[in-house]
Amino acid sequence: MDTYDILLYGSYLLIAIGAFASIVMPLINSLNDPKSLLKTVVGIVGILVLFFIAYSISSDEVLPKFEAEPFNLTADGSKLVGGMLITTYVLAIAALAGIVVTELNKAIK
C-alpha cells in the first residue's frame, strides 16, 4: 500500500466524518427550536420536488458508445443523470440570481 492509497482512505474517512457532522449537528441544535427544523424539511422537500420535475423532463436517450463497456449506461441511468444535471443547473442559476439580486438591493440602499 503506497502513500496515495493511505491518503485516499484518509480523505474518505474525513468526508464521512464531515457528512455525518453536517447532518447530525444541525439536528441536535434544532431540538431547541423546532421551527428551524421545519424550515429544513421544507427546503429538502423543495429540492426533491425540483429533482422529480427535472427527472421527468430529462431524456432517456443513450448513445451507443455509452451502452458498451466500461460505462454500461442504461436508459434509467441516463434519465437519472439528466435529472441530476438539470437540478444542478437550476440550483446554480437560482444561486447566481440570488447573489445578483442581493448585491443590487445592497447597492440601492
PDB file of N, CA and C in Angstrom:
ATOM      1  N   MET A   1       0.857  -1.175   0.000  1.00  0.00           N
ATOM      2  CA  MET A   1       0.000   0.000   0.000  1.00  0.00           C
ATOM      3  C   MET A   1       0.898   1.231   0.000  1.00  0.00           C
ATOM      4  N   ASP A   2       0.743   2.052  -1.012  1.00  0.00           N
ATOM      5  CA  ASP A   2       1.596   3.235  -1.088  1.00  0.00           C
ATOM      6  C   ASP A   2       0.916   4.447  -0.455  1.00  0.00           C
ATOM      7  N   THR A   3       1.591   5.551  -0.495  1.00  0.00           N
ATOM      8  CA  THR A   3       1.127   6.765   0.174  1.00  0.00           C
ATOM      9  C   THR A   3      -0.200   7.263  -0.396  1.00  0.00           C
ATOM     10  N   TYR A   4      -0.368   7.117  -1.714  1.00  0.00           N
ATOM     11  CA  TYR A   4      -1.596   7.602  -2.330  1.00  0.00           C
ATOM     12  C   TYR A   4      -2.821   6.868  -1.801  1.00  0.00           C
ATOM     13  N   ASP A   5      -2.702   5.564  -1.609  1.00  0.00           N
ATOM     14  CA  ASP A   5      -3.826   4.798  -1.079  1.00  0.00           C
ATOM     15  C   ASP A   5      -4.152   5.216   0.348  1.00  0.00           C
ATOM     16  N   ILE A   6      -3.138   5.411   1.147  1.00  0.00           N
ATOM     17  CA  ILE A   6      -3.364   5.813   2.539  1.00  0.00           C
ATOM     18  C   ILE A   6      -4.049   7.178   2.584  1.00  0.00           C
ATOM     19  N   LEU A   7      -3.560   8.112   1.780  1.00  0.00           N
ATOM     20  CA  LEU A   7      -4.174   9.439   1.757  1.00  0.00           C
ATOM     21  C   LEU A   7      -5.591   9.401   1.196  1.00  0.00           C
ATOM     22  N   LEU A   8      -5.831   8.523   0.229  1.00  0.00           N
ATOM     23  CA  LEU A   8      -7.165   8.398  -0.333  1.00  0.00           C
ATOM     24  C   LEU A   8      -8.145   7.870   0.716  1.00  0.00           C
ATOM     25  N   TYR A   9      -7.735   6.831   1.455  1.00  0.00           N
ATOM     26  CA  TYR A   9      -8.606   6.309   2.507  1.00  0.00           C
ATOM     27  C   TYR A   9      -8.791   7.320   3.628  1.00  0.00           C
ATOM     28  N   GLY A  10      -7.748   8.087   3.912  1.00  0.00           N
ATOM     29  CA  GLY A  10      -7.879   9.154   4.905  1.00  0.00           C
ATOM     30  C   GLY A  10      -8.879  10.211   4.468  1.00  0.00           C
ATOM     31  N   SER A  11      -8.864  10.549   3.171  1.00  0.00           N
ATOM     32  CA  SER A  11      -9.830  11.534   2.676  1.00  0.00           C
ATOM     33  C   SER A  11     -11.248  10.976   2.709  1.00  0.00           C
ATOM     34  N   TYR A  12     -11.405   9.681   2.427  1.00  0.00           N
ATOM     35  CA  TYR A  12     -12.733   9.060   2.557  1.00  0.00           C
ATOM     36  C   TYR A  12     -13.235   9.172   3.987  1.00  0.00           C
ATOM     37  N   LEU A  13     -12.369   8.913   4.938  1.00  0.00           N
ATOM     38  CA  LEU A  13     -12.753   8.996   6.345  1.00  0.00           C
ATOM     39  C   LEU A  13     -13.148  10.426   6.714  1.00  0.00           C
ATOM     40  N   LEU A  14     -12.364  11.401   6.268  1.00  0.00           N
ATOM     41  CA  LEU A  14     -12.692  12.798   6.575  1.00  0.00           C
ATOM     42  C   LEU A  14     -13.997  13.234   5.927  1.00  0.00           C
ATOM     43  N   ILE A  15     -14.275  12.760   4.718  1.00  0.00           N
ATOM     44  CA  ILE A  15     -15.543  13.084   4.060  1.00  0.00           C
ATOM     45  C   ILE A  15     -16.707  12.478   4.836  1.00  0.00           C
ATOM     46  N   ALA A  16     -16.539  11.243   5.294  1.00  0.00           N
ATOM     47  CA  ALA A  16     -17.598  10.595   6.068  1.00  0.00           C
ATOM     48  C   ALA A  16     -17.843  11.325   7.389  1.00  0.00           C
ATOM     49  N   ILE A  17     -16.774  11.720   8.049  1.00  0.00           N
ATOM     50  CA  ILE A  17     -16.923  12.456   9.313  1.00  0.00           C
ATOM     51  C   ILE A  17     -17.599  13.810   9.065  1.00  0.00           C
ATOM     52  N   GLY A  18     -17.193  14.497   8.004  1.00  0.00           N
ATOM     53  CA  GLY A  18     -17.801  15.785   7.678  1.00  0.00           C
ATOM     54  C   GLY A  18     -19.271  15.666   7.320  1.00  0.00           C
ATOM     55  N   ALA A  19     -19.619  14.631   6.543  1.00  0.00           N
ATOM     56  CA  ALA A  19     -21.020  14.422   6.177  1.00  0.00           C
ATOM     57  C   ALA A  19     -21.852  14.085   7.413  1.00  0.00           C
ATOM     58  N   PHE A  20     -21.317  13.246   8.269  1.00  0.00           N
ATOM     59  CA  PHE A  20     -22.028  12.883   9.497  1.00  0.00           C
ATOM     60  C   PHE A  20     -22.236  14.114  10.379  1.00  0.00           C
ATOM     61  N   ALA A  21     -21.180  14.908  10.549  1.00  0.00           N
ATOM     62  CA  ALA A  21     -21.285  16.101  11.396  1.00  0.00           C
ATOM     63  C   ALA A  21     -22.230  17.133  10.799  1.00  0.00           C
ATOM     64  N   SER A  22     -22.227  17.272   9.464  1.00  0.00           N
ATOM     65  CA  SER A  22     -23.096  18.269   8.843  1.00  0.00           C
ATOM     66  C   SER A  22     -24.563  17.868   8.908  1.00  0.00           C
ATOM     67  N   ILE A  23     -24.842  16.602   9.118  1.00  0.00           N
ATOM     68  CA  ILE A  23     -26.231  16.157   9.253  1.00  0.00           C
ATOM     69  C   ILE A  23     -26.656  16.128  10.712  1.00  0.00           C
ATOM     70  N   VAL A  24     -25.801  15.636  11.590  1.00  0.00           N
ATOM     71  CA  VAL A  24     -26.186  15.437  12.988  1.00  0.00           C
ATOM     72  C   VAL A  24     -26.177  16.737  13.791  1.00  0.00           C
ATOM     73  N   MET A  25     -25.181  17.594  13.605  1.00  0.00           N
ATOM     74  CA  MET A  25     -25.083  18.806  14.422  1.00  0.00           C
ATOM     75  C   MET A  25     -26.272  19.751  14.248  1.00  0.00           C
ATOM     76  N   PRO A  26     -26.742  20.027  13.032  1.00  0.00           N
ATOM     77  CA  PRO A  26     -27.946  20.865  12.930  1.00  0.00           C
ATOM     78  C   PRO A  26     -29.175  20.215  13.558  1.00  0.00           C
ATOM     79  N   LEU A  27     -29.252  18.881  13.484  1.00  0.00           N
ATOM     80  CA  LEU A  27     -30.391  18.215  14.129  1.00  0.00           C
ATOM     81  C   LEU A  27     -30.343  18.383  15.644  1.00  0.00           C
ATOM     82  N   ILE A  28     -29.161  18.301  16.219  1.00  0.00           N
ATOM     83  CA  ILE A  28     -29.017  18.490  17.658  1.00  0.00           C
ATOM     84  C   ILE A  28     -29.366  19.927  18.038  1.00  0.00           C
ATOM     85  N   ASN A  29     -28.900  20.884  17.262  1.00  0.00           N
ATOM     86  CA  ASN A  29     -29.188  22.293  17.550  1.00  0.00           C
ATOM     87  C   ASN A  29     -30.656  22.636  17.329  1.00  0.00           C
ATOM     88  N   SER A  30     -31.320  21.956  16.403  1.00  0.00           N
ATOM     89  CA  SER A  30     -32.712  22.284  16.116  1.00  0.00           C
ATOM     90  C   SER A  30     -33.679  21.686  17.131  1.00  0.00           C
ATOM     91  N   LEU A  31     -33.210  20.824  18.007  1.00  0.00           N
ATOM     92  CA  LEU A  31     -34.099  20.298  19.049  1.00  0.00           C
ATOM     93  C   LEU A  31     -34.543  21.405  19.996  1.00  0.00           C
ATOM     94  N   ASN A  32     -33.730  22.443  20.141  1.00  0.00           N
ATOM     95  CA  ASN A  32     -34.112  23.583  20.971  1.00  0.00           C
ATOM     96  C   ASN A  32     -35.129  24.480  20.278  1.00  0.00           C
ATOM     97  N   ASP A  33     -35.117  24.495  18.950  1.00  0.00           N
ATOM     98  CA  ASP A  33     -36.009  25.346  18.169  1.00  0.00           C
ATOM     99  C   ASP A  33     -36.618  24.522  17.032  1.00  0.00           C
ATOM    100  N   PRO A  34     -37.776  23.879  17.267  1.00  0.00           N
ATOM    101  CA  PRO A  34     -38.358  23.011  16.238  1.00  0.00           C
ATOM    102  C   PRO A  34     -38.781  23.742  14.964  1.00  0.00           C
ATOM    103  N   LYS A  35     -39.000  25.063  15.039  1.00  0.00           N
ATOM    104  CA  LYS A  35     -39.375  25.805  13.828  1.00  0.00           C
ATOM    105  C   LYS A  35     -38.245  25.810  12.800  1.00  0.00           C
ATOM    106  N   SER A  36     -37.016  25.811  13.271  1.00  0.00           N
ATOM    107  CA  SER A  36     -35.888  25.769  12.331  1.00  0.00           C
ATOM    108  C   SER A  36     -35.820  24.421  11.631  1.00  0.00           C
ATOM    109  N   LEU A  37     -36.252  23.356  12.310  1.00  0.00           N
ATOM    110  CA  LEU A  37     -36.294  22.035  11.687  1.00  0.00           C
ATOM    111  C   LEU A  37     -37.340  22.002  10.581  1.00  0.00           C
ATOM    112  N   LEU A  38     -38.438  22.723  10.763  1.00  0.00           N
ATOM    113  CA  LEU A  38     -39.474  22.795   9.730  1.00  0.00           C
ATOM    114  C   LEU A  38     -38.947  23.482   8.473  1.00  0.00           C
ATOM    115  N   LYS A  39     -38.144  24.524   8.650  1.00  0.00           N
ATOM    116  CA  LYS A  39     -37.544  25.207   7.500  1.00  0.00           C
ATOM    117  C   LYS A  39     -36.619  24.264   6.735  1.00  0.00           C
ATOM    118  N   THR A  40     -35.895  23.446   7.459  1.00  0.00           N
ATOM    119  CA  THR A  40     -35.002  22.474   6.817  1.00  0.00           C
ATOM    120  C   THR A  40     -35.796  21.451   6.025  1.00  0.00           C
ATOM    121  N   VAL A  41     -36.880  20.963   6.606  1.00  0.00           N
ATOM    122  CA  VAL A  41     -37.715  19.972   5.927  1.00  0.00           C
ATOM    123  C   VAL A  41     -38.326  20.569   4.662  1.00  0.00           C
ATOM    124  N   VAL A  42     -38.777  21.816   4.742  1.00  0.00           N
ATOM    125  CA  VAL A  42     -39.352  22.476   3.566  1.00  0.00           C
ATOM    126  C   VAL A  42     -38.299  22.623   2.475  1.00  0.00           C
ATOM    127  N   GLY A  43     -37.069  22.963   2.839  1.00  0.00           N
ATOM    128  CA  GLY A  43     -36.001  23.075   1.866  1.00  0.00           C
ATOM    129  C   GLY A  43     -35.675  21.751   1.194  1.00  0.00           C
ATOM    130  N   ILE A  44     -35.619  20.689   1.968  1.00  0.00           N
ATOM    131  CA  ILE A  44     -35.332  19.361   1.413  1.00  0.00           C
ATOM    132  C   ILE A  44     -36.462  18.904   0.500  1.00  0.00           C
ATOM    133  N   VAL A  45     -37.696  19.127   0.912  1.00  0.00           N
ATOM    134  CA  VAL A  45     -38.837  18.746   0.076  1.00  0.00           C
ATOM    135  C   VAL A  45     -38.827  19.560  -1.226  1.00  0.00           C
ATOM    136  N   GLY A  46     -38.479  20.837  -1.139  1.00  0.00           N
ATOM    137  CA  GLY A  46     -38.396  21.665  -2.340  1.00  0.00           C
ATOM    138  C   GLY A  46     -37.356  21.154  -3.322  1.00  0.00           C
ATOM    139  N   ILE A  47     -36.195  20.746  -2.817  1.00  0.00           N
ATOM    140  CA  ILE A  47     -35.154  20.209  -3.691  1.00  0.00           C
ATOM    141  C   ILE A  47     -35.597  18.878  -4.288  1.00  0.00           C
ATOM    142  N   LEU A  48     -36.276  18.045  -3.504  1.00  0.00           N
ATOM    143  CA  LEU A  48     -36.773  16.773  -4.039  1.00  0.00           C
ATOM    144  C   LEU A  48     -37.826  16.990  -5.126  1.00  0.00           C
ATOM    145  N   VAL A  49     -38.715  17.959  -4.923  1.00  0.00           N
ATOM    146  CA  VAL A  49     -39.719  18.270  -5.945  1.00  0.00           C
ATOM    147  C   VAL A  49     -39.032  18.771  -7.214  1.00  0.00           C
ATOM    148  N   LEU A  50     -38.033  19.635  -7.042  1.00  0.00           N
ATOM    149  CA  LEU A  50     -37.276  20.126  -8.194  1.00  0.00           C
ATOM    150  C   LEU A  50     -36.597  18.973  -8.927  1.00  0.00           C
ATOM    151  N   PHE A  51     -36.029  18.021  -8.174  1.00  0.00           N
ATOM    152  CA  PHE A  51     -35.373  16.882  -8.814  1.00  0.00           C
ATOM    153  C   PHE A  51     -36.373  16.032  -9.593  1.00  0.00           C
ATOM    154  N   PHE A  52     -37.533  15.782  -9.023  1.00  0.00           N
ATOM    155  CA  PHE A  52     -38.510  14.947  -9.725  1.00  0.00           C
ATOM    156  C   PHE A  52     -39.057  15.647 -10.979  1.00  0.00           C
ATOM    157  N   ILE A  53     -39.166  16.960 -10.934  1.00  0.00           N
ATOM    158  CA  ILE A  53     -39.552  17.693 -12.143  1.00  0.00           C
ATOM    159  C   ILE A  53     -38.447  17.569 -13.192  1.00  0.00           C
ATOM    160  N   ALA A  54     -37.203  17.754 -12.762  1.00  0.00           N
ATOM    161  CA  ALA A  54     -36.080  17.640 -13.700  1.00  0.00           C
ATOM    162  C   ALA A  54     -35.958  16.217 -14.229  1.00  0.00           C
ATOM    163  N   TYR A  55     -36.200  15.228 -13.375  1.00  0.00           N
ATOM    164  CA  TYR A  55     -36.143  13.821 -13.787  1.00  0.00           C
ATOM    165  C   TYR A  55     -37.211  13.529 -14.832  1.00  0.00           C
ATOM    166  N   SER A  56     -38.389  14.108 -14.648  1.00  0.00           N
ATOM    167  CA  SER A  56     -39.486  13.817 -15.568  1.00  0.00           C
ATOM    168  C   SER A  56     -39.275  14.460 -16.941  1.00  0.00           C
ATOM    169  N   ILE A  57     -38.517  15.565 -17.014  1.00  0.00           N
ATOM    170  CA  ILE A  57     -38.313  16.189 -18.315  1.00  0.00           C
ATOM    171  C   ILE A  57     -36.993  15.773 -18.966  1.00  0.00           C
ATOM    172  N   SER A  58     -36.157  15.020 -18.243  1.00  0.00           N
ATOM    173  CA  SER A  58     -34.880  14.615 -18.830  1.00  0.00           C
ATOM    174  C   SER A  58     -35.079  13.454 -19.803  1.00  0.00           C
ATOM    175  N   SER A  59     -34.158  13.337 -20.725  1.00  0.00           N
ATOM    176  CA  SER A  59     -34.233  12.327 -21.787  1.00  0.00           C
ATOM    177  C   SER A  59     -33.610  11.015 -21.315  1.00  0.00           C
ATOM    178  N   ASP A  60     -34.138   9.908 -21.859  1.00  0.00           N
ATOM    179  CA  ASP A  60     -33.563   8.599 -21.535  1.00  0.00           C
ATOM    180  C   ASP A  60     -32.723   8.050 -22.689  1.00  0.00           C
ATOM    181  N   GLU A  61     -32.350   8.930 -23.597  1.00  0.00           N
ATOM    182  CA  GLU A  61     -31.550   8.522 -24.754  1.00  0.00           C
ATOM    183  C   GLU A  61     -30.122   8.206 -24.321  1.00  0.00           C
ATOM    184  N   VAL A  62     -29.588   7.092 -24.821  1.00  0.00           N
ATOM    185  CA  VAL A  62     -28.219   6.688 -24.520  1.00  0.00           C
ATOM    186  C   VAL A  62     -27.483   6.497 -25.839  1.00  0.00           C
ATOM    187  N   LEU A  63     -26.361   7.165 -25.990  1.00  0.00           N
ATOM    188  CA  LEU A  63     -25.560   6.991 -27.189  1.00  0.00           C
ATOM    189  C   LEU A  63     -24.931   5.594 -27.203  1.00  0.00           C
ATOM    190  N   PRO A  64     -24.758   5.018 -28.379  1.00  0.00           N
ATOM    191  CA  PRO A  64     -24.217   3.651 -28.449  1.00  0.00           C
ATOM    192  C   PRO A  64     -22.855   3.489 -27.774  1.00  0.00           C
ATOM    193  N   LYS A  65     -22.006   4.504 -27.820  1.00  0.00           N
ATOM    194  CA  LYS A  65     -20.689   4.361 -27.197  1.00  0.00           C
ATOM    195  C   LYS A  65     -20.764   4.291 -25.679  1.00  0.00           C
ATOM    196  N   PHE A  66     -21.875   4.753 -25.075  1.00  0.00           N
ATOM    197  CA  PHE A  66     -22.028   4.677 -23.629  1.00  0.00           C
ATOM    198  C   PHE A  66     -22.793   3.437 -23.181  1.00  0.00           C
ATOM    199  N   GLU A  67     -23.368   2.705 -24.119  1.00  0.00           N
ATOM    200  CA  GLU A  67     -24.063   1.469 -23.766  1.00  0.00           C
ATOM    201  C   GLU A  67     -23.093   0.326 -23.512  1.00  0.00           C
ATOM    202  N   ALA A  68     -21.917   0.380 -24.128  1.00  0.00           N
ATOM    203  CA  ALA A  68     -20.947  -0.695 -24.023  1.00  0.00           C
ATOM    204  C   ALA A  68     -20.013  -0.470 -22.836  1.00  0.00           C
ATOM    205  N   GLU A  69     -19.077  -1.389 -22.683  1.00  0.00           N
ATOM    206  CA  GLU A  69     -18.065  -1.271 -21.631  1.00  0.00           C
ATOM    207  C   GLU A  69     -17.272   0.002 -21.837  1.00  0.00           C
ATOM    208  N   PRO A  70     -16.793   0.669 -20.875  1.00  0.00           N
ATOM    209  CA  PRO A  70     -16.853   0.446 -19.439  1.00  0.00           C
ATOM    210  C   PRO A  70     -18.027   1.143 -18.766  1.00  0.00           C
ATOM    211  N   PHE A  71     -18.884   1.831 -19.552  1.00  0.00           N
ATOM    212  CA  PHE A  71     -19.957   2.638 -18.953  1.00  0.00           C
ATOM    213  C   PHE A  71     -21.191   1.819 -18.614  1.00  0.00           C
ATOM    214  N   ASN A  72     -21.649   0.982 -19.540  1.00  0.00           N
ATOM    215  CA  ASN A  72     -22.858   0.169 -19.360  1.00  0.00           C
ATOM    216  C   ASN A  72     -24.039   1.022 -18.896  1.00  0.00           C
ATOM    217  N   LEU A  73     -24.235   2.150 -19.528  1.00  0.00           N
ATOM    218  CA  LEU A  73     -25.304   3.074 -19.149  1.00  0.00           C
ATOM    219  C   LEU A  73     -26.630   2.598 -19.721  1.00  0.00           C
ATOM    220  N   THR A  74     -27.638   2.570 -18.877  1.00  0.00           N
ATOM    221  CA  THR A  74     -28.975   2.169 -19.304  1.00  0.00           C
ATOM    222  C   THR A  74     -29.839   3.409 -19.490  1.00  0.00           C
ATOM    223  N   ALA A  75     -31.041   3.198 -19.984  1.00  0.00           N
ATOM    224  CA  ALA A  75     -31.966   4.323 -20.169  1.00  0.00           C
ATOM    225  C   ALA A  75     -32.337   4.948 -18.828  1.00  0.00           C
ATOM    226  N   ASP A  76     -32.545   4.110 -17.804  1.00  0.00           N
ATOM    227  CA  ASP A  76     -32.873   4.643 -16.478  1.00  0.00           C
ATOM    228  C   ASP A  76     -31.707   5.438 -15.895  1.00  0.00           C
ATOM    229  N   GLY A  77     -30.487   4.935 -16.080  1.00  0.00           N
ATOM    230  CA  GLY A  77     -29.316   5.662 -15.600  1.00  0.00           C
ATOM    231  C   GLY A  77     -29.139   6.983 -16.302  1.00  0.00           C
ATOM    232  N   SER A  78     -29.407   6.994 -17.603  1.00  0.00           N
ATOM    233  CA  SER A  78     -29.305   8.233 -18.369  1.00  0.00           C
ATOM    234  C   SER A  78     -30.332   9.250 -17.892  1.00  0.00           C
ATOM    235  N   LYS A  79     -31.528   8.785 -17.599  1.00  0.00           N
ATOM    236  CA  LYS A  79     -32.584   9.678 -17.113  1.00  0.00           C
ATOM    237  C   LYS A  79     -32.223  10.228 -15.734  1.00  0.00           C
ATOM    238  N   LEU A  80     -31.628   9.399 -14.884  1.00  0.00           N
ATOM    239  CA  LEU A  80     -31.213   9.834 -13.554  1.00  0.00           C
ATOM    240  C   LEU A  80     -30.108  10.887 -13.639  1.00  0.00           C
ATOM    241  N   VAL A  81     -29.121  10.643 -14.483  1.00  0.00           N
ATOM    242  CA  VAL A  81     -28.032  11.608 -14.652  1.00  0.00           C
ATOM    243  C   VAL A  81     -28.569  12.910 -15.233  1.00  0.00           C
ATOM    244  N   GLY A  82     -29.463  12.824 -16.202  1.00  0.00           N
ATOM    245  CA  GLY A  82     -30.060  14.021 -16.771  1.00  0.00           C
ATOM    246  C   GLY A  82     -30.842  14.819 -15.734  1.00  0.00           C
ATOM    247  N   GLY A  83     -31.592  14.122 -14.881  1.00  0.00           N
ATOM    248  CA  GLY A  83     -32.326  14.801 -13.815  1.00  0.00           C
ATOM    249  C   GLY A  83     -31.402  15.503 -12.838  1.00  0.00           C
ATOM    250  N   MET A  84     -30.292  14.841 -12.499  1.00  0.00           N
ATOM    251  CA  MET A  84     -29.333  15.472 -11.587  1.00  0.00           C
ATOM    252  C   MET A  84     -28.678  16.686 -12.218  1.00  0.00           C
ATOM    253  N   LEU A  85     -28.339  16.595 -13.499  1.00  0.00           N
ATOM    254  CA  LEU A  85     -27.725  17.738 -14.180  1.00  0.00           C
ATOM    255  C   LEU A  85     -28.681  18.928 -14.268  1.00  0.00           C
ATOM    256  N   ILE A  86     -29.922  18.669 -14.637  1.00  0.00           N
ATOM    257  CA  ILE A  86     -30.899  19.757 -14.732  1.00  0.00           C
ATOM    258  C   ILE A  86     -31.129  20.390 -13.361  1.00  0.00           C
ATOM    259  N   THR A  87     -31.202  19.564 -12.317  1.00  0.00           N
ATOM    260  CA  THR A  87     -31.363  20.091 -10.959  1.00  0.00           C
ATOM    261  C   THR A  87     -30.177  20.963 -10.585  1.00  0.00           C
ATOM    262  N   THR A  88     -28.970  20.512 -10.911  1.00  0.00           N
ATOM    263  CA  THR A  88     -27.770  21.294 -10.613  1.00  0.00           C
ATOM    264  C   THR A  88     -27.786  22.615 -11.362  1.00  0.00           C
ATOM    265  N   TYR A  89     -28.179  22.583 -12.636  1.00  0.00           N
ATOM    266  CA  TYR A  89     -28.235  23.825 -13.423  1.00  0.00           C
ATOM    267  C   TYR A  89     -29.239  24.812 -12.834  1.00  0.00           C
ATOM    268  N   VAL A  90     -30.418  24.329 -12.475  1.00  0.00           N
ATOM    269  CA  VAL A  90     -31.456  25.214 -11.922  1.00  0.00           C
ATOM    270  C   VAL A  90     -31.000  25.809 -10.598  1.00  0.00           C
ATOM    271  N   LEU A  91     -30.396  24.985  -9.728  1.00  0.00           N
ATOM    272  CA  LEU A  91     -29.940  25.493  -8.435  1.00  0.00           C
ATOM    273  C   LEU A  91     -28.789  26.486  -8.599  1.00  0.00           C
ATOM    274  N   ALA A  92     -27.902  26.239  -9.562  1.00  0.00           N
ATOM    275  CA  ALA A  92     -26.795  27.171  -9.799  1.00  0.00           C
ATOM    276  C   ALA A  92     -27.317  28.499 -10.327  1.00  0.00           C
ATOM    277  N   ILE A  93     -28.266  28.458 -11.249  1.00  0.00           N
ATOM    278  CA  ILE A  93     -28.850  29.693 -11.782  1.00  0.00           C
ATOM    279  C   ILE A  93     -29.598  30.448 -10.683  1.00  0.00           C
ATOM    280  N   ALA A  94     -30.319  29.717  -9.831  1.00  0.00           N
ATOM    281  CA  ALA A  94     -31.032  30.358  -8.729  1.00  0.00           C
ATOM    282  C   ALA A  94     -30.052  31.003  -7.747  1.00  0.00           C
ATOM    283  N   ALA A  95     -28.924  30.341  -7.485  1.00  0.00           N
ATOM    284  CA  ALA A  95     -27.919  30.915  -6.585  1.00  0.00           C
ATOM    285  C   ALA A  95     -27.311  32.175  -7.179  1.00  0.00           C
ATOM    286  N   LEU A  96     -26.970  32.133  -8.465  1.00  0.00           N
ATOM    287  CA  LEU A  96     -26.413  33.324  -9.114  1.00  0.00           C
ATOM    288  C   LEU A  96     -27.421  34.470  -9.153  1.00  0.00           C
ATOM    289  N   ALA A  97     -28.681  34.157  -9.429  1.00  0.00           N
ATOM    290  CA  ALA A  97     -29.718  35.192  -9.431  1.00  0.00           C
ATOM    291  C   ALA A  97     -29.885  35.785  -8.031  1.00  0.00           C
ATOM    292  N   GLY A  98     -29.816  34.943  -7.017  1.00  0.00           N
ATOM    293  CA  GLY A  98     -29.905  35.432  -5.642  1.00  0.00           C
ATOM    294  C   GLY A  98     -28.759  36.355  -5.284  1.00  0.00           C
ATOM    295  N   ILE A  99     -27.563  36.016  -5.758  1.00  0.00           N
ATOM    296  CA  ILE A  99     -26.409  36.872  -5.500  1.00  0.00           C
ATOM    297  C   ILE A  99     -26.574  38.226  -6.185  1.00  0.00           C
ATOM    298  N   VAL A 100     -27.015  38.210  -7.434  1.00  0.00           N
ATOM    299  CA  VAL A 100     -27.198  39.456  -8.176  1.00  0.00           C
ATOM    300  C   VAL A 100     -28.268  40.327  -7.518  1.00  0.00           C
ATOM    301  N   VAL A 101     -29.394  39.741  -7.152  1.00  0.00           N
ATOM    302  CA  VAL A 101     -30.476  40.499  -6.521  1.00  0.00           C
ATOM    303  C   VAL A 101     -30.017  41.071  -5.183  1.00  0.00           C
ATOM    304  N   THR A 102     -29.287  40.291  -4.409  1.00  0.00           N
ATOM    305  CA  THR A 102     -28.802  40.774  -3.119  1.00  0.00           C
ATOM    306  C   THR A 102     -27.841  41.949  -3.296  1.00  0.00           C
ATOM    307  N   GLU A 103     -26.921  41.821  -4.238  1.00  0.00           N
ATOM    308  CA  GLU A 103     -25.968  42.915  -4.469  1.00  0.00           C
ATOM    309  C   GLU A 103     -26.659  44.165  -4.996  1.00  0.00           C
ATOM    310  N   LEU A 104     -27.622  44.013  -5.904  1.00  0.00           N
ATOM    311  CA  LEU A 104     -28.369  45.159  -6.393  1.00  0.00           C
ATOM    312  C   LEU A 104     -29.178  45.809  -5.275  1.00  0.00           C
ATOM    313  N   ASN A 105     -29.747  44.998  -4.411  1.00  0.00           N
ATOM    314  CA  ASN A 105     -30.518  45.510  -3.288  1.00  0.00           C
ATOM    315  C   ASN A 105     -29.624  46.281  -2.333  1.00  0.00           C
ATOM    316  N   LYS A 106     -28.415  45.757  -2.091  1.00  0.00           N
ATOM    317  CA  LYS A 106     -27.475  46.467  -1.219  1.00  0.00           C
ATOM    318  C   LYS A 106     -26.989  47.759  -1.872  1.00  0.00           C
ATOM    319  N   ALA A 107     -26.837  47.759  -3.182  1.00  0.00           N
ATOM    320  CA  ALA A 107     -26.371  48.960  -3.882  1.00  0.00           C
ATOM    321  C   ALA A 107     -27.430  50.053  -3.874  1.00  0.00           C
ATOM    322  N   ILE A 108     -28.688  49.673  -3.953  1.00  0.00           N
ATOM    323  CA  ILE A 108     -29.778  50.648  -3.956  1.00  0.00           C
ATOM    324  C   ILE A 108     -29.943  51.275  -2.576  1.00  0.00           C
ATOM    325  N   LYS A 109     -29.790  50.489  -1.528  1.00  0.00           N
ATOM    326  CA  LYS A 109     -29.946  51.025  -0.162  1.00  0.00           C
ATOM    327  C   LYS A 109     -28.752  51.795   0.180  1.00  0.00           C
TER     328      LYS A 109
END
